[in-house]
PDB file of C-alpha atoms and ligand atoms in Angstrom:
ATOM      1  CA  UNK R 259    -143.833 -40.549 231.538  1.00 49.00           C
ATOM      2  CA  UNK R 260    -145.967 -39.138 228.478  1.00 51.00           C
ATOM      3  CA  UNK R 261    -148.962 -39.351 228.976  1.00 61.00           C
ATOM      4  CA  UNK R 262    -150.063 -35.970 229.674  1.00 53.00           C
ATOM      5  CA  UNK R 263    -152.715 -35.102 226.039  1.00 63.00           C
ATOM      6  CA  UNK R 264    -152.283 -31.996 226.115  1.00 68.00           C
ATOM      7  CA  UNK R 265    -154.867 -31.833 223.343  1.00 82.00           C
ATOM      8  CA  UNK R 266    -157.085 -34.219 224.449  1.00 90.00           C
ATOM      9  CA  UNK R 267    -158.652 -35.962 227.254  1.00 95.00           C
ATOM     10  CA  UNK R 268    -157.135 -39.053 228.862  1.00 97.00           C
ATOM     11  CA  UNK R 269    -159.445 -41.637 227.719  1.00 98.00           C
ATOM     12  CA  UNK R 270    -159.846 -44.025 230.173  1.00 98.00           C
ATOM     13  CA  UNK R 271    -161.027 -47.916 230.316  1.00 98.00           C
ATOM     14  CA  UNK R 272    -162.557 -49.093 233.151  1.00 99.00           C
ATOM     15  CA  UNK R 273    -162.650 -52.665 234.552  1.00 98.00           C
ATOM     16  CA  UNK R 274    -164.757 -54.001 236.391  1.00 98.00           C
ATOM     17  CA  UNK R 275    -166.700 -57.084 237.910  1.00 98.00           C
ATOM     18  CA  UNK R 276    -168.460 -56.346 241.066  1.00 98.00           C
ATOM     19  CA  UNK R 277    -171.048 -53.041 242.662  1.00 98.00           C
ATOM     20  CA  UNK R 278    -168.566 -50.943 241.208  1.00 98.00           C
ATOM     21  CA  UNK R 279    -168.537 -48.166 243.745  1.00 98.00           C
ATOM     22  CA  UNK R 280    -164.860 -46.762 242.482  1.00 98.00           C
ATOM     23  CA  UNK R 281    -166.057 -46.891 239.195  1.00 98.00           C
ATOM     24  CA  UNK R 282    -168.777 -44.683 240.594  1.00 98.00           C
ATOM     25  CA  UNK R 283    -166.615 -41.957 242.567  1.00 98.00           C
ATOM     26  CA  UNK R 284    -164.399 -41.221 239.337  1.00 98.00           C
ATOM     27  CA  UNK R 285    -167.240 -41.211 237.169  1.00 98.00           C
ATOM     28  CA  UNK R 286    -168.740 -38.577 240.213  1.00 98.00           C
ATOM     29  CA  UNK R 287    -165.656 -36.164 240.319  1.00 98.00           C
ATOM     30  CA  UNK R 288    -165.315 -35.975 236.522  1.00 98.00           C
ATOM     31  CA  UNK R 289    -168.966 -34.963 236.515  1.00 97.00           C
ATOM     32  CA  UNK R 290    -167.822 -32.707 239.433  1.00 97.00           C
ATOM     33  CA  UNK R 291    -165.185 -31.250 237.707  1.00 95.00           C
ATOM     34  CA  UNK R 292    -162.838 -32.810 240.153  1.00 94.00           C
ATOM     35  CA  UNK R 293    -161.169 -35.007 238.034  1.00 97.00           C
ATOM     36  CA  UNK R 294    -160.397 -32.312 234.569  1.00 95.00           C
ATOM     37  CA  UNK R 295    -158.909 -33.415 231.137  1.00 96.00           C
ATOM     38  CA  UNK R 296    -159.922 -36.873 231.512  1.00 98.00           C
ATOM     39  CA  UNK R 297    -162.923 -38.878 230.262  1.00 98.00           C
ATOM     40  CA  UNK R 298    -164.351 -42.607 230.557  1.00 98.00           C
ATOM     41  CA  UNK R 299    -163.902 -44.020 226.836  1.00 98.00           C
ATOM     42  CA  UNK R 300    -165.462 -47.250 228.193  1.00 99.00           C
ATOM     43  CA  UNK R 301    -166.705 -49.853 231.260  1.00 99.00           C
ATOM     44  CA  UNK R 302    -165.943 -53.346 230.229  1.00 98.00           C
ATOM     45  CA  UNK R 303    -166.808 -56.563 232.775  1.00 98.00           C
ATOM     46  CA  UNK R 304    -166.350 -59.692 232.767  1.00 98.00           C
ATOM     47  CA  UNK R 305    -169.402 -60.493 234.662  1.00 97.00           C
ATOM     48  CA  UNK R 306    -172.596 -59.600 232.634  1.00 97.00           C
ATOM     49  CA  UNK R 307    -174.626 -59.047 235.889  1.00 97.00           C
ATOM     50  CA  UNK R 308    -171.884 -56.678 237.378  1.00 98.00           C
ATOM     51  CA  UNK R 309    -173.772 -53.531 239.044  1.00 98.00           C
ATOM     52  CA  UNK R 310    -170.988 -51.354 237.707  1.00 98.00           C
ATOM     53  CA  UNK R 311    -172.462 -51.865 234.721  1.00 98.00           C
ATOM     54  CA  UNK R 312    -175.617 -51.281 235.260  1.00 97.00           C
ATOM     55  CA  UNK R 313    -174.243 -47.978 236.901  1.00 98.00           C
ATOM     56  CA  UNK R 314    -172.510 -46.877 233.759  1.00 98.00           C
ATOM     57  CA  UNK R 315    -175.369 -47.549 231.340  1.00 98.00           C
ATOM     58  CA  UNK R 316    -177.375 -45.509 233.564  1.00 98.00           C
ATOM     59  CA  UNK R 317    -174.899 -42.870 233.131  1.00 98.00           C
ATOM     60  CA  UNK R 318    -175.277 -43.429 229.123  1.00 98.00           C
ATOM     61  CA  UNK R 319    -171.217 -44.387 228.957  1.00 98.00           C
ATOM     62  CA  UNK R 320    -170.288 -47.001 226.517  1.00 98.00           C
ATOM     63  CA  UNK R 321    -170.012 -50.545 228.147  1.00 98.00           C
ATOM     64  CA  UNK R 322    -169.289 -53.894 227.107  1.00 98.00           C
ATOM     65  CA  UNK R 323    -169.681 -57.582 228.038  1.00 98.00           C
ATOM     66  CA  UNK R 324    -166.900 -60.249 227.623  1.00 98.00           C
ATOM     67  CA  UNK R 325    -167.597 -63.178 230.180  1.00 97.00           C
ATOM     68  CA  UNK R 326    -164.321 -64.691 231.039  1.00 93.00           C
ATOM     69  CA  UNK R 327    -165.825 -68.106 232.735  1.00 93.00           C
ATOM     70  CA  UNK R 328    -164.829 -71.142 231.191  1.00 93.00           C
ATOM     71  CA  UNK R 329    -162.792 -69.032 228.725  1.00 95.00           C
ATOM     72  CA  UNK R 330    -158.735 -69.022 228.308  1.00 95.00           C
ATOM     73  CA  UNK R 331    -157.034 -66.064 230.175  1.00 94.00           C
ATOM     74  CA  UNK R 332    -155.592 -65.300 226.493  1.00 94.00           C
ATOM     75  CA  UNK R 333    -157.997 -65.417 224.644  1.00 96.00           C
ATOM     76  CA  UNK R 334    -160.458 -63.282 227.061  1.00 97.00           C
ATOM     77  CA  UNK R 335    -157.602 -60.640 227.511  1.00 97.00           C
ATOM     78  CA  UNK R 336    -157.186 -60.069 223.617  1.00 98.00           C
ATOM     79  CA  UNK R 337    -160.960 -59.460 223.568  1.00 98.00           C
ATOM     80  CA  UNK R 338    -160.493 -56.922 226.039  1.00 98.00           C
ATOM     81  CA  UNK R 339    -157.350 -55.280 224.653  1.00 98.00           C
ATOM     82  CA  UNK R 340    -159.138 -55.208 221.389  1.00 98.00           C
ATOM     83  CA  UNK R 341    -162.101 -53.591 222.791  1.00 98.00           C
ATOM     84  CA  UNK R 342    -159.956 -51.113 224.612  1.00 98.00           C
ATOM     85  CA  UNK R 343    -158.186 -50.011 221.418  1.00 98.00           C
ATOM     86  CA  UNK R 344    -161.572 -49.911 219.620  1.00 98.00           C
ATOM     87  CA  UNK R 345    -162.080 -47.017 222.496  1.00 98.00           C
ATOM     88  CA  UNK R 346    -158.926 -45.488 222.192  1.00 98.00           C
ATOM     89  CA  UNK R 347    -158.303 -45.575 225.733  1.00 98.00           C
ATOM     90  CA  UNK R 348    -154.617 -44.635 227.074  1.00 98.00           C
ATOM     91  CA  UNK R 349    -155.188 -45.550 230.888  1.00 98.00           C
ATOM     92  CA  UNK R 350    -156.996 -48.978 232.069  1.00 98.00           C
ATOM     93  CA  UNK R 351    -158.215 -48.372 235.542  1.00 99.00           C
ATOM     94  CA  UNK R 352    -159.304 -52.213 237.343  1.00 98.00           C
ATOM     95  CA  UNK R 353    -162.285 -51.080 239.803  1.00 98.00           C
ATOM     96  CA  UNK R 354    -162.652 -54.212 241.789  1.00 97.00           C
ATOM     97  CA  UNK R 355    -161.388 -56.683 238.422  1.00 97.00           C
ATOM     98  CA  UNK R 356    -161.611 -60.354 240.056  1.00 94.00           C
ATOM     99  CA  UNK R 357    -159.539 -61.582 237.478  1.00 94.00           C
ATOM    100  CA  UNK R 358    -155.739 -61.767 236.757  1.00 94.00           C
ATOM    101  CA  UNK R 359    -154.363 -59.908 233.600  1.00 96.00           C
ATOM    102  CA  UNK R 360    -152.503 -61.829 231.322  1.00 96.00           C
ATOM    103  CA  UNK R 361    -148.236 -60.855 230.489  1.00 96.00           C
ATOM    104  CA  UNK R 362    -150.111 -59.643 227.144  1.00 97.00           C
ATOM    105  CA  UNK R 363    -152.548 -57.736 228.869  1.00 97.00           C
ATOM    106  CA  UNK R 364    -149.829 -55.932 230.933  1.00 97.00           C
ATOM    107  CA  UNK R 365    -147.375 -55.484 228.453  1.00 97.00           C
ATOM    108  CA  UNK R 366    -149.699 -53.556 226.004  1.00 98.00           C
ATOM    109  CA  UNK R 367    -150.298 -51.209 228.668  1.00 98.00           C
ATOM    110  CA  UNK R 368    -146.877 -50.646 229.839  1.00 95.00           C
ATOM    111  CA  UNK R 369    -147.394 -48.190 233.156  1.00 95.00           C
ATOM    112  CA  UNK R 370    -150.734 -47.958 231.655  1.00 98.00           C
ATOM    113  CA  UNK R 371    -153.044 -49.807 234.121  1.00 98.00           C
ATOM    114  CA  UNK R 372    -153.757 -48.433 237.625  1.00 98.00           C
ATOM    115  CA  UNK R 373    -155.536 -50.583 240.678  1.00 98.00           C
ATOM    116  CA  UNK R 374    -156.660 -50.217 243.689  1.00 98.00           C
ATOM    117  CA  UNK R 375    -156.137 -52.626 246.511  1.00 98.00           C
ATOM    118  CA  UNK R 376    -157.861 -52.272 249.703  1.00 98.00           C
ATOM    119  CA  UNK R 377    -154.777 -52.030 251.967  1.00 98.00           C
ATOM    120  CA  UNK R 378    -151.781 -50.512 252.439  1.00 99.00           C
ATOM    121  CA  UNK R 379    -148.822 -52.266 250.096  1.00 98.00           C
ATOM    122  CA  UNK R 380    -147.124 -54.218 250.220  1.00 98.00           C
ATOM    123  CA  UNK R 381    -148.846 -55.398 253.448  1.00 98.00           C
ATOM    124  CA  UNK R 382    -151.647 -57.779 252.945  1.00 98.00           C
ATOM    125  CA  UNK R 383    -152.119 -58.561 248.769  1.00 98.00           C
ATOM    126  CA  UNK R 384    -154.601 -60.744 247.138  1.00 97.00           C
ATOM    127  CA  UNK R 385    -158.433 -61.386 248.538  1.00 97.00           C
ATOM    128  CA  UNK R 386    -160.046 -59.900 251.565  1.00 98.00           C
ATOM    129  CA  UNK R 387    -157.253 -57.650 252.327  1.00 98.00           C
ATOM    130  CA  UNK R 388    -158.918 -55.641 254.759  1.00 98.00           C
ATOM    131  CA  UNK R 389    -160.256 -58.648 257.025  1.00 98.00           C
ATOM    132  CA  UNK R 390    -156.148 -59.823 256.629  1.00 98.00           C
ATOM    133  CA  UNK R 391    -155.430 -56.329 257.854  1.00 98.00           C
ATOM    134  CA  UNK R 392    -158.206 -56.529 260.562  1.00 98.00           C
ATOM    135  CA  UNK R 393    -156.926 -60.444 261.949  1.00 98.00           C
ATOM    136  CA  UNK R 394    -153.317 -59.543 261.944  1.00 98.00           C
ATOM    137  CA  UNK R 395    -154.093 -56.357 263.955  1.00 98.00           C
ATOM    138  CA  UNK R 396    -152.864 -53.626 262.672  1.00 98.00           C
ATOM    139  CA  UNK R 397    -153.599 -50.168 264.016  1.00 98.00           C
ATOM    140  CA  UNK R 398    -153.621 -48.221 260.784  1.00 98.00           C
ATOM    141  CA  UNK R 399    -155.065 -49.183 257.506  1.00 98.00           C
ATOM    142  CA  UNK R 400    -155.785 -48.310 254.072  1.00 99.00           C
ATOM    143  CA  UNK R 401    -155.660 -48.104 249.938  1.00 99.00           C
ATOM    144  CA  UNK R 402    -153.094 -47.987 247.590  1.00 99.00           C
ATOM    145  CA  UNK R 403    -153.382 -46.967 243.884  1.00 98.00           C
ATOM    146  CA  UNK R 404    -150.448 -49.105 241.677  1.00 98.00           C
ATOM    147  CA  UNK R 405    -149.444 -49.746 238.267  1.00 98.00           C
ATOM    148  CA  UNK R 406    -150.208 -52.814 237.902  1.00 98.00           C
ATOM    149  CA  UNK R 407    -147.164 -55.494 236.468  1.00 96.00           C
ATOM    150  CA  UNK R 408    -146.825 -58.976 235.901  1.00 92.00           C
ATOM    151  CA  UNK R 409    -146.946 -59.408 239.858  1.00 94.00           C
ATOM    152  CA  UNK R 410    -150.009 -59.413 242.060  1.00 95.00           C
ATOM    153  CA  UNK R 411    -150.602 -56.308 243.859  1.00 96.00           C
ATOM    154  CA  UNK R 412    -146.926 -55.450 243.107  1.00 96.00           C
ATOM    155  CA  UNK R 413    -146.291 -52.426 240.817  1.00 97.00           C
ATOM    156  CA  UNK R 414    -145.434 -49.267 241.470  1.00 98.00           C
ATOM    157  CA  UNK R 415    -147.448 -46.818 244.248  1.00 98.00           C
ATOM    158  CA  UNK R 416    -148.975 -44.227 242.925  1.00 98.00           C
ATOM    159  CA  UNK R 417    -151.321 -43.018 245.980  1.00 98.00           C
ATOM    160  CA  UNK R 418    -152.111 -44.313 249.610  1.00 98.00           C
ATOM    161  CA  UNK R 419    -154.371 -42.993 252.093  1.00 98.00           C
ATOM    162  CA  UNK R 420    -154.362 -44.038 255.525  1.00 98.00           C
ATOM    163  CA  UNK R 421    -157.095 -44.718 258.250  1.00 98.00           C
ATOM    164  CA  UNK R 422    -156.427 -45.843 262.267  1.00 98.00           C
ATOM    165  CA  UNK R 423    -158.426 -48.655 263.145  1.00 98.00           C
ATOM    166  CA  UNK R 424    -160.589 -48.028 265.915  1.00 98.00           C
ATOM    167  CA  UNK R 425    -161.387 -50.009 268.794  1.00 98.00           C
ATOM    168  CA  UNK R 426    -164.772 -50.466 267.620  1.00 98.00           C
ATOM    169  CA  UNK R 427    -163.966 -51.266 264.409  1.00 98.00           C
ATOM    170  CA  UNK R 428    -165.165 -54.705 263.137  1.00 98.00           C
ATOM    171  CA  UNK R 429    -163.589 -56.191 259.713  1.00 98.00           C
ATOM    172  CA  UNK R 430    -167.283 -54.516 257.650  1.00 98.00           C
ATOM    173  CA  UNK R 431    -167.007 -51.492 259.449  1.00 98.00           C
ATOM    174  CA  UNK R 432    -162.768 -51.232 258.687  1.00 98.00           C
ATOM    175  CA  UNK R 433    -163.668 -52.316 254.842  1.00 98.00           C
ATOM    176  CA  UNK R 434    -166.171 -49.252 255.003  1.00 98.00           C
ATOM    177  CA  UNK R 435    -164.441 -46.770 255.956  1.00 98.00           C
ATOM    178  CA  UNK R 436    -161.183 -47.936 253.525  1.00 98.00           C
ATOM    179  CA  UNK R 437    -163.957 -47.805 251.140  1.00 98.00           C
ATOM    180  CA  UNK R 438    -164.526 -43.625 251.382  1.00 98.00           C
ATOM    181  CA  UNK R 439    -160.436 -43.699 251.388  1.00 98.00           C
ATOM    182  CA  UNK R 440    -160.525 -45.644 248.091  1.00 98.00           C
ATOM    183  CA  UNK R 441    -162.863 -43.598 246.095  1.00 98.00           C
ATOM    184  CA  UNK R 442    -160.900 -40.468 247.134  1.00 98.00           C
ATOM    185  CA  UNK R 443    -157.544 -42.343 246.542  1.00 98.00           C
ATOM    186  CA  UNK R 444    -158.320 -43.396 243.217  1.00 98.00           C
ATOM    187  CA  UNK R 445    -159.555 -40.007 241.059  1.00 98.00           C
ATOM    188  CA  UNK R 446    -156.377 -38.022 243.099  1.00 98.00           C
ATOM    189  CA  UNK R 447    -154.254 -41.319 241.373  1.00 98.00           C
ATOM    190  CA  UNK R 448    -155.822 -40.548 237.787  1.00 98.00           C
ATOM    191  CA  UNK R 449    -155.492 -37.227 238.238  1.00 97.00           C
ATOM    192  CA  UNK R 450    -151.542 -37.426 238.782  1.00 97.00           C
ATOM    193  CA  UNK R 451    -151.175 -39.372 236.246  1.00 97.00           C
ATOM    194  CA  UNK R 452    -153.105 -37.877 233.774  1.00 96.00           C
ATOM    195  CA  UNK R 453    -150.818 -34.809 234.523  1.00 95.00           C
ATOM    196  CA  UNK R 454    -147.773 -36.549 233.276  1.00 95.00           C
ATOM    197  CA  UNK R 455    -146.096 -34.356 235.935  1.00 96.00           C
ATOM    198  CA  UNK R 456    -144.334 -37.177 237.511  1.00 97.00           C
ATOM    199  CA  UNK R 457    -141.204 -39.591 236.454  1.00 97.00           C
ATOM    200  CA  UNK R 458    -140.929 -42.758 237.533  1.00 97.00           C
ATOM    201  CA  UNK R 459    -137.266 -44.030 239.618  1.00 97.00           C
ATOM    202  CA  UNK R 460    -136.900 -47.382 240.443  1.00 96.00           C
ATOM    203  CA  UNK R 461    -140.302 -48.399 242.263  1.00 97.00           C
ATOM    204  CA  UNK R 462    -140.912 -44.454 243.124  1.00 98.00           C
ATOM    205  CA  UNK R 463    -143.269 -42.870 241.649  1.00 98.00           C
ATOM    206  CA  UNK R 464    -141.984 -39.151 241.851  1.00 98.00           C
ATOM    207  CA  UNK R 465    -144.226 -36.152 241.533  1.00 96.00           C
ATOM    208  CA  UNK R 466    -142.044 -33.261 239.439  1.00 93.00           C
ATOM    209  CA  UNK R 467    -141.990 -29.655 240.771  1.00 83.00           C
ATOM    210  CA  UNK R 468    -144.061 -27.656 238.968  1.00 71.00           C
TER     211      UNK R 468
HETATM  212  C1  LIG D1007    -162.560 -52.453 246.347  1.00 51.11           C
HETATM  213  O1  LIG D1007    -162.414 -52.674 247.721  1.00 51.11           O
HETATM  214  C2  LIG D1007    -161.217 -52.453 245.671  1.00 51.11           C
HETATM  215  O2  LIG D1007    -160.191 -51.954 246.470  1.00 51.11           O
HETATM  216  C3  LIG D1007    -160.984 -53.919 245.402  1.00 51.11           C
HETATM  217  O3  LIG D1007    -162.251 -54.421 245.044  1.00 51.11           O
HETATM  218  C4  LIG D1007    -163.259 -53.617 245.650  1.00 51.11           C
HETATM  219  C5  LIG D1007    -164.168 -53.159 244.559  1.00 51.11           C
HETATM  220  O4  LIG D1007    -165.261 -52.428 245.055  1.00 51.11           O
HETATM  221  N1  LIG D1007    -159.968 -54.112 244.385  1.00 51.11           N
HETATM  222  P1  LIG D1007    -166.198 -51.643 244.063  1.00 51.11           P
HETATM  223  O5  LIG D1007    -166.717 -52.662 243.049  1.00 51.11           O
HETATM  224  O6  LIG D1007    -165.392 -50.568 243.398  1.00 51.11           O
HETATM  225  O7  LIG D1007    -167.291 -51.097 244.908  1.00 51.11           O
END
């Protein structure tokens, strides 16, 4: 894959409609110096009142508003891809994006949009995943980082980290503690990708040897 910039920074877009807490933690460990040769070109929501975007105008990034209520999936994602080209940005990163991405939306980022879902894939997609995780009784949880395709929760896995549930764990205390997994999961992602180090066989993501 080529998406390593050698001469630039990865510019990325950010997505987002809730608190925004991964949002956050890659904003945190590019600040850090964690996360190197990569930048945020943007934080777009669909939900004007999002906190993540409160967050990122704190942090003086660029941000912008397209509501998506009442609105065709279409025509809301072409707003968004425009906006994203307006940024330049090469990688779209969904930090907790309630909202599906149109074929159009995922074809003009082919391998080009990462997300992160709240358990360990392809065990328990869609909403509340870690409750699902929690009622079905699993003893180990977790995040994934994926590509995202045309499929929910379905592309291919980029990063997982992995938590046991405890015996005192309760479905808010699980979803916290997948939470700290996420926003380390999630800037380690980005920061494979935006090595370019890595090919992609079949559904594998495969790191190269460097
Ligand atoms: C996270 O649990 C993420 O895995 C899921 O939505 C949640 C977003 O949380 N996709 P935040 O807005 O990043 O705090």
């Amino acid at each position: 894959m080529e998406l390593a910039l050698k001469d630039r920074p990865l510019r990325l877009g950010i997505l987002l409609s809730g608190r925004g807490s991964n949002f956050a933690a890659i904003a945190e460990s590019i600040q850090a110096g964690r996360l190197k040769g990569v930048v945020i070109a943007v934080v777009i929501s669909n939900v004007a009142e999002a906190g993540g975007l409160a967050k990122a105008r704190e942090l003086g990034l660029p941000t912008a508003v397209f509501v998506s209520k009442g609105r065709k999936r279409a025509e809301h994602d072409a707003d968004v891809i425009a906006c994203m080209r307006t940024h330049h940005v090469d990688l779209v990163c969904l930090a907790g994006y309630m909202r599906l991405l149109s074929q159009k939306f995922v074809a003009a980022f082919p391998q080009r949009i990462l997300n992160i879902h709240p358990a360990l894939l392809p065990a328990f997609p869609g909403l509340d995943a870690q409750t699902q995780a929690f009622d079905y009784g699993v003893k180990v949880a977790g995040c994934t980082v994926h590509f995202v395709d045309e499929h929910l929760d379905h592309g291919v896995i980029v990063a997982q980290r992995a938590i046991p549930v405890l015996e005192t764990d309760d479905a808010h205390s699980l979803a916290e503690r997948i939470l700290v997994e996420e926003h380390i999961a999630y800037s380690e992602a980005i920061a494979l990708v935006a090595s370019g180090e890595y090919e992609i066989r079949g559904r594998r993501f495969v790191k190269r040897k460097s």
